[in-house]
PDB file of C-alpha atoms in Angstrom:
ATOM      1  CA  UNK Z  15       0.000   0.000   0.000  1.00  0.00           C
ATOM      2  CA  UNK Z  16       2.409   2.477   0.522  1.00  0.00           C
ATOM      3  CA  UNK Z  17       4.239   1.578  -2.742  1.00  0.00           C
ATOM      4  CA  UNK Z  18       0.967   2.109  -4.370  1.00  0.00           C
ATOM      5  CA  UNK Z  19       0.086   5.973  -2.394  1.00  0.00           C
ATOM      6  CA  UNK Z  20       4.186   6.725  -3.477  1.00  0.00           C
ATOM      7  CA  UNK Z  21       3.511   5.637  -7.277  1.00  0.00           C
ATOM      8  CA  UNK Z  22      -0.009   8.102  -6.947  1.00  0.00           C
ATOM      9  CA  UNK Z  23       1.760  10.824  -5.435  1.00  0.00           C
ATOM     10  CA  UNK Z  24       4.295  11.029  -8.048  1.00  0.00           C
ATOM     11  CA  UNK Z  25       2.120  10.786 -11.041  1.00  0.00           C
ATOM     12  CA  UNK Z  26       0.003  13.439  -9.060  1.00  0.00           C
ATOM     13  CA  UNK Z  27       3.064  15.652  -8.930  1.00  0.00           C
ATOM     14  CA  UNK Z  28       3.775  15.493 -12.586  1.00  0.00           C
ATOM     15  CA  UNK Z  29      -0.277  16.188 -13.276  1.00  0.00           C
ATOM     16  CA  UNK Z  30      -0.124  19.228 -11.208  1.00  0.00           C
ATOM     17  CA  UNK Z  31       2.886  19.991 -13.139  1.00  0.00           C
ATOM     18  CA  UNK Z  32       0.851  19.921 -16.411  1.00  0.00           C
ATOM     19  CA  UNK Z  33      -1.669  21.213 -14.891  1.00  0.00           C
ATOM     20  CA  UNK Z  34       0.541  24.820 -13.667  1.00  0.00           C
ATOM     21  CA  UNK Z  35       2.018  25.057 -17.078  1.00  0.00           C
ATOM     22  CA  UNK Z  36      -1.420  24.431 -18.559  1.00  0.00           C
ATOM     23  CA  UNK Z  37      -2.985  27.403 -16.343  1.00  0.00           C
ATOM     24  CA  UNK Z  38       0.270  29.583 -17.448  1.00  0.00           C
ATOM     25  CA  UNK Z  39      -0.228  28.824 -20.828  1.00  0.00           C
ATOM     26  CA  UNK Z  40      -4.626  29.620 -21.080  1.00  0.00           C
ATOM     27  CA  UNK Z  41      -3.783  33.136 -19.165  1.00  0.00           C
ATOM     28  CA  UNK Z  42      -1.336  33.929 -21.562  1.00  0.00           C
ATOM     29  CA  UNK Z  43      -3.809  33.153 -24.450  1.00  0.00           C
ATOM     30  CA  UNK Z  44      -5.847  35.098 -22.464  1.00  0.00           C
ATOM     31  CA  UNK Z  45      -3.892  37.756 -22.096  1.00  0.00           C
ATOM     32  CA  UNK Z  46      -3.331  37.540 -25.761  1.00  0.00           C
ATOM     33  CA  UNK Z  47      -7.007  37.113 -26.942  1.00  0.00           C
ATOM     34  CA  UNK Z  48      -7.972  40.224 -25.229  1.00  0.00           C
ATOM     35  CA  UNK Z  49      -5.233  42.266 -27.109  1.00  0.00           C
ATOM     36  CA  UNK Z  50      -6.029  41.068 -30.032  1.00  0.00           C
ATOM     37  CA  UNK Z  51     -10.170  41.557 -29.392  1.00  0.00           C
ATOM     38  CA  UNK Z  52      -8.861  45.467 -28.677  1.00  0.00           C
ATOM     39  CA  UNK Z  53      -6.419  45.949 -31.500  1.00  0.00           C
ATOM     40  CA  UNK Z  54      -9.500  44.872 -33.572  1.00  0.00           C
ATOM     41  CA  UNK Z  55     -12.628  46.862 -32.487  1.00  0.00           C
ATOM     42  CA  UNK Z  56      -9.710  49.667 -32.399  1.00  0.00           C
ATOM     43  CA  UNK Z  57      -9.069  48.743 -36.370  1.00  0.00           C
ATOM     44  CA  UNK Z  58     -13.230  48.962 -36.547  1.00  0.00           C
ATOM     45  CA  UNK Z  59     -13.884  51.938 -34.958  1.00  0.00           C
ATOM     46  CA  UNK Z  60     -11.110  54.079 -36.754  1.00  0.00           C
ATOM     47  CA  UNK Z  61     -12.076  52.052 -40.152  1.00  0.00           C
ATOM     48  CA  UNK Z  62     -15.640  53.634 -39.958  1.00  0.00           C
ATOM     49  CA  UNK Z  63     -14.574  56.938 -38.429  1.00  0.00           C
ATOM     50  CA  UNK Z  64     -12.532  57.277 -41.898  1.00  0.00           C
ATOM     51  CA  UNK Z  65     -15.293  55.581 -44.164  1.00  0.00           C
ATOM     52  CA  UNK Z  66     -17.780  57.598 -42.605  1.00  0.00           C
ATOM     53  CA  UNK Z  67     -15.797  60.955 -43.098  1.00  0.00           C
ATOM     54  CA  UNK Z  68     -15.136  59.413 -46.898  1.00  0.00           C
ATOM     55  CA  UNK Z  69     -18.657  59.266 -47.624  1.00  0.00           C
ATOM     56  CA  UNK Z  70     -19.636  62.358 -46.626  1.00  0.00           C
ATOM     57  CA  UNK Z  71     -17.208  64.468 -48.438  1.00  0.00           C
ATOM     58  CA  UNK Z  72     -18.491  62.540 -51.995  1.00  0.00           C
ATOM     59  CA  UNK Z  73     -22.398  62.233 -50.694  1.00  0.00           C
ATOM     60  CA  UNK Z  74     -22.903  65.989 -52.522  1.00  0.00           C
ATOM     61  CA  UNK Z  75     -20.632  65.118 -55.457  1.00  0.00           C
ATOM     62  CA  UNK Z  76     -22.984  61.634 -55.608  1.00  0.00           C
ATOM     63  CA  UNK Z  77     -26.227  63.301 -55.199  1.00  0.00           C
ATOM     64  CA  UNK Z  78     -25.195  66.160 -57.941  1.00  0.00           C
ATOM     65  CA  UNK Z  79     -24.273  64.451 -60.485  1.00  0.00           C
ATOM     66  CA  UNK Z  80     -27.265  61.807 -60.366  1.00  0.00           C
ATOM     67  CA  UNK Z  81     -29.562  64.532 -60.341  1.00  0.00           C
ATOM     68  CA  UNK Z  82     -27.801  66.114 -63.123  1.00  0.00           C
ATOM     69  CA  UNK Z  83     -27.755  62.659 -65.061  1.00  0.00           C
ATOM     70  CA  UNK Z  84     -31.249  62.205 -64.809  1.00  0.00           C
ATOM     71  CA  UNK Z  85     -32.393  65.847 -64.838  1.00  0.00           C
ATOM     72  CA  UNK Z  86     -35.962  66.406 -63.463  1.00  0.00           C
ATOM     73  CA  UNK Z  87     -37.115  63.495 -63.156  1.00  0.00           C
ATOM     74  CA  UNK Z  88     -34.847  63.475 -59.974  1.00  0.00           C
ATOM     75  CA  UNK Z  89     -34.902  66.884 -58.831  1.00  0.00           C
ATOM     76  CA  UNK Z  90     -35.679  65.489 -54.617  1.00  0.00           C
ATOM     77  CA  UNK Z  91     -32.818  62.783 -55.063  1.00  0.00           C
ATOM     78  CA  UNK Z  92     -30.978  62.412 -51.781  1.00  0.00           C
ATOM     79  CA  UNK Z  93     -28.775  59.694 -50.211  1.00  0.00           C
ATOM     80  CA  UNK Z  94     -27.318  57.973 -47.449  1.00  0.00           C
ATOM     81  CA  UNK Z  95     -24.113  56.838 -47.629  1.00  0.00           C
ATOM     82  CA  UNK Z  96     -22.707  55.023 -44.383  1.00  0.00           C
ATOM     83  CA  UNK Z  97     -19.899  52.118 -43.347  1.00  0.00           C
ATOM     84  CA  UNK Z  98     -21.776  48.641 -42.693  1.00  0.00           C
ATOM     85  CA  UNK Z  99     -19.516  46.601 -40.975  1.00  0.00           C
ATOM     86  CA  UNK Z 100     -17.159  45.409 -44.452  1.00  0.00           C
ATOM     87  CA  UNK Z 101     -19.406  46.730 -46.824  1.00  0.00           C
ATOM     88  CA  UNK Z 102     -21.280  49.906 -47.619  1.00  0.00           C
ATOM     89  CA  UNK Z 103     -25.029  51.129 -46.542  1.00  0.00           C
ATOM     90  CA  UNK Z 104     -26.354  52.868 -49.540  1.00  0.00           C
ATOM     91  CA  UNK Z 105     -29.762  54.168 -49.368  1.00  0.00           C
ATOM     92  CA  UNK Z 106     -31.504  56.650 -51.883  1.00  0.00           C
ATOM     93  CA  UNK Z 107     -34.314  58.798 -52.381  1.00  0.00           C
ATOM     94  CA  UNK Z 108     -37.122  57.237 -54.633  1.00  0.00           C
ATOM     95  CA  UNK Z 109     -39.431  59.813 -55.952  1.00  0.00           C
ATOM     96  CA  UNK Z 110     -39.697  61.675 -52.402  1.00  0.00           C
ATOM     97  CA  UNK Z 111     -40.865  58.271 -51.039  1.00  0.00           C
ATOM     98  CA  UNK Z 112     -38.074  58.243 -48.080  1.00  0.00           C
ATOM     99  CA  UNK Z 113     -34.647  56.078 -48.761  1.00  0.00           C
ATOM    100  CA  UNK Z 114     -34.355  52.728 -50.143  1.00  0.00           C
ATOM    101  CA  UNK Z 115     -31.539  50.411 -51.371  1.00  0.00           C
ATOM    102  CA  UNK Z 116     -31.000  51.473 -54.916  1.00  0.00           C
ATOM    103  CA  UNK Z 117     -32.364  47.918 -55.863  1.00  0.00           C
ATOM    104  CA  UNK Z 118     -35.211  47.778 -53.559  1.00  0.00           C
ATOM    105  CA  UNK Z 119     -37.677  50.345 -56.263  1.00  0.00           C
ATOM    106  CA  UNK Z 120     -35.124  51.569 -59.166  1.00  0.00           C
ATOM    107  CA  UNK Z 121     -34.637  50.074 -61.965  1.00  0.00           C
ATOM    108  CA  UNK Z 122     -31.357  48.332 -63.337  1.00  0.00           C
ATOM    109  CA  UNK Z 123     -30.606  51.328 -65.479  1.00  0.00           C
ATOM    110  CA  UNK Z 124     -30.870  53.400 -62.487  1.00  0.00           C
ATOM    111  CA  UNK Z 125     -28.969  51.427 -60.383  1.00  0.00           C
ATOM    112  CA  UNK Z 126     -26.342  51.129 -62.958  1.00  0.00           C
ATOM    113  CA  UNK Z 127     -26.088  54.979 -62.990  1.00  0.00           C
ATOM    114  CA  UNK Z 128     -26.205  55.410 -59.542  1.00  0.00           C
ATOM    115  CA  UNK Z 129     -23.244  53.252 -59.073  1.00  0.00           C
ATOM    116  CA  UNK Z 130     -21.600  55.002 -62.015  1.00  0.00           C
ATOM    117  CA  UNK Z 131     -21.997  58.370 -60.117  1.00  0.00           C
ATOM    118  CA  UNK Z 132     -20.670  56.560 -57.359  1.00  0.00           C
ATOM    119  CA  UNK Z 133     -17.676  55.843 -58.461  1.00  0.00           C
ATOM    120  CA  UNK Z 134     -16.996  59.000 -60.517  1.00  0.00           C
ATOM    121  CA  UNK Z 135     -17.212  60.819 -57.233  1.00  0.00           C
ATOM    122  CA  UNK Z 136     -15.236  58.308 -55.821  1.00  0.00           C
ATOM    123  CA  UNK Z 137     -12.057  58.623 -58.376  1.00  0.00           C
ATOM    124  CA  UNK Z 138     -12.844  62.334 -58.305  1.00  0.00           C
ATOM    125  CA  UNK Z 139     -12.007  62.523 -54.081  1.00  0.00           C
ATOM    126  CA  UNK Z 140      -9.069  60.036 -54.247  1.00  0.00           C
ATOM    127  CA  UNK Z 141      -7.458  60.555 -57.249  1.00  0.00           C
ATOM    128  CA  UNK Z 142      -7.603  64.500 -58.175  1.00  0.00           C
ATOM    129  CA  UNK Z 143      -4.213  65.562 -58.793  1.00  0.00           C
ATOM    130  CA  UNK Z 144      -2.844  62.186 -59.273  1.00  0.00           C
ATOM    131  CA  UNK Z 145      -4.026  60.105 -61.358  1.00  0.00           C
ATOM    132  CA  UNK Z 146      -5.930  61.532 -64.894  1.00  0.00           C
ATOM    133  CA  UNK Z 147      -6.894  58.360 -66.223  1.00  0.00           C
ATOM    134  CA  UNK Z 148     -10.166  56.927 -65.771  1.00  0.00           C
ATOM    135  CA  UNK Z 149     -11.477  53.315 -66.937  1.00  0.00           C
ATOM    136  CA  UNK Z 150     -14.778  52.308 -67.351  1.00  0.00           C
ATOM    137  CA  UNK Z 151     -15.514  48.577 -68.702  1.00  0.00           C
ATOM    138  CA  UNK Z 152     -18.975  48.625 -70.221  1.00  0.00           C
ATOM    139  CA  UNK Z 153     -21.115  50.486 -67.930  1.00  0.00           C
ATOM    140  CA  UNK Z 154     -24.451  51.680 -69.560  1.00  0.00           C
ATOM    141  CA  UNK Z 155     -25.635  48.148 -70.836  1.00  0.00           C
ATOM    142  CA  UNK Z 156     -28.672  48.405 -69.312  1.00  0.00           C
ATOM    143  CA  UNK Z 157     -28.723  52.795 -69.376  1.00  0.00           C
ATOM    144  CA  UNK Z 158     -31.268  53.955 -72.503  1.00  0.00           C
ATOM    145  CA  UNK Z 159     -30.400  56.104 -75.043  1.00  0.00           C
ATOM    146  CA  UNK Z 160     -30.987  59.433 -73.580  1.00  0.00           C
ATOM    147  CA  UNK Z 161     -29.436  58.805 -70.112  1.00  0.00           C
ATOM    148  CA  UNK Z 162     -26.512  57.914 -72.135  1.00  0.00           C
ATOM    149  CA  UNK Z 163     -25.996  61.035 -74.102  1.00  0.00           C
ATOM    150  CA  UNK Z 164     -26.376  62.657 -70.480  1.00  0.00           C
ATOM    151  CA  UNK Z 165     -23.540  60.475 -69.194  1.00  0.00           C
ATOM    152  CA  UNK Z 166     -21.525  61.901 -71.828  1.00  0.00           C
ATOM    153  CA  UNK Z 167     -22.333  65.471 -71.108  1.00  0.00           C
ATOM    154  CA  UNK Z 168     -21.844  64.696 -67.326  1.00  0.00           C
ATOM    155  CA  UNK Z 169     -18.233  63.309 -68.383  1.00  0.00           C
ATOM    156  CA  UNK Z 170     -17.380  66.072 -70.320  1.00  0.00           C
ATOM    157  CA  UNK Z 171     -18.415  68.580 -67.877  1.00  0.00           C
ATOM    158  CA  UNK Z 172     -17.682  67.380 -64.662  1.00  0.00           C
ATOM    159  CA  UNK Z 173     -14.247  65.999 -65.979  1.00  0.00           C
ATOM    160  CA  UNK Z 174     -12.540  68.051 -68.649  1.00  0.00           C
ATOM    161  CA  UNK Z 175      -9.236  67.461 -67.729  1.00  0.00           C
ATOM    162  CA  UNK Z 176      -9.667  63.813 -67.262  1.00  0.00           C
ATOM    163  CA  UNK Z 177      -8.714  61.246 -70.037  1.00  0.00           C
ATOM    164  CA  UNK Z 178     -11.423  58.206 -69.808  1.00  0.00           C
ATOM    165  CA  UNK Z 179     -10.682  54.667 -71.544  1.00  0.00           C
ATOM    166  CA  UNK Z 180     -14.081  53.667 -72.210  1.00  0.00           C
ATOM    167  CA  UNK Z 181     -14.870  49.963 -73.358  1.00  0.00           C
ATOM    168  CA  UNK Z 182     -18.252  48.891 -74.642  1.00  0.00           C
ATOM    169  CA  UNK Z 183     -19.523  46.015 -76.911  1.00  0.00           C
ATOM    170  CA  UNK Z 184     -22.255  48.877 -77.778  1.00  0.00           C
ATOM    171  CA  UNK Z 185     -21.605  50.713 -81.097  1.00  0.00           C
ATOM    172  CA  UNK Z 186     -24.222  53.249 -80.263  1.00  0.00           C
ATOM    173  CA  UNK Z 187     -22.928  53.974 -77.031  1.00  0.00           C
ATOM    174  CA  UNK Z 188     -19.374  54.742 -79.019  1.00  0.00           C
ATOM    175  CA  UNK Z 189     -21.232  56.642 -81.740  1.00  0.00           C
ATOM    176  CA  UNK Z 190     -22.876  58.866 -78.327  1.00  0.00           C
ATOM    177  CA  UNK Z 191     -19.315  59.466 -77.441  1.00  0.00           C
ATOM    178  CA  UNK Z 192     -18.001  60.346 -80.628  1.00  0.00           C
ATOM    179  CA  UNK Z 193     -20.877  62.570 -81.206  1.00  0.00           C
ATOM    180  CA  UNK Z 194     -20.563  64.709 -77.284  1.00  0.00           C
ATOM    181  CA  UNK Z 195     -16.843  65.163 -78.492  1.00  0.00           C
ATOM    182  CA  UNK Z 196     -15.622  62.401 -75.834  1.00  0.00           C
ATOM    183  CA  UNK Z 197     -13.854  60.340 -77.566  1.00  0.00           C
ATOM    184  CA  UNK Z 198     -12.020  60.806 -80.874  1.00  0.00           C
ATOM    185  CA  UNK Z 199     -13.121  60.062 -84.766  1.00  0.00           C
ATOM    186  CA  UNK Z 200     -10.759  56.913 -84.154  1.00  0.00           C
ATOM    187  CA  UNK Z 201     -12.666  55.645 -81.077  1.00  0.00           C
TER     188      UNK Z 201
END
């Protein structure tokens, strides 16, 4: 018997050996877990601060030159442009019906322009001075023929110093752009 309670105490005494180093080990993952929880609601928090302050130094720009693109038929457009978590809230007016996602009541044409506007007032914040090249791949297949002519007038005003590579599978979307004086006789 007491071979046995010697044999018990010693594997006891290596258990609460594992054991310490066990304990050690979970507090410093602990330790660890709540730096890392920190660093990343820290990363969160300044993330939206910065989208937030993004968004609304383009929401005018936005708003402008929709309502300019689709004249008055969207003279009471508004928008609200906020961080959501990864992605981005985007709500908009619909006929002074109160704000909707864009594909909740407009159509794909209008949704196609809003994004358009979008990102022209996008590139126009982040890139002005920099870069004075701007690429659009095929982005009025669903816009009709007179919103298109007003894209080109919105690109030609809003961006006369800008140089636009435009590429379309739409020859009278090219002909609308030869015609506004936006692209060359060349295409």
């Amino acid at each position: 018997p007491g071979q046995n309670a010697w044999d018990s105490l010693t594997r006891l005494e290596v258990n609460m050996v594992t054991l310490k180093q066990a304990e050690a080990q979970f507090d410093l993952e602990k330790a660890l877990s709540k730096k890392a929880t920190l660093l990343h609601d820290s990363f969160l928090a300044s993330r939206d601060v910065i989208l937030s302050a993004l968004y609304d130094s383009i929401r005018d720009r936005f708003v402008q030159m929709y309502k300019e693109l689709h004249g008055i038929d969207e003279t009471t457009f508004t928008a609200i442009i906020e961080p959501e978590e990864a992605g981005l809230n985007l709500e908009v007016d619909f006929y002074g019906r109160g704000t909707h996602p864009p594909n909740a009541l407009h159509s794909e044409g209008h949704q196609d322009s809003m994004g358009l506007c979008l990102y022209l007032a996008l590139c126009d914040h982040l890139t002005q001075g920099v870069i004075q090249l701007i690429i659009l791949d095929d982005v009025v297949m669903s816009v009709d023929a007179g919103h298109r002519r007003s894209i080109c007038r919105l690109l030609r005003t809003y961006f006369p110093d800008r140089q636009f590579l435009i590429t379309t599978h739409d020859r009278t979307w090219a002909n609308q752009l030869r015609s506004e004086g936006i692209v060359d006789k060349k295409g």
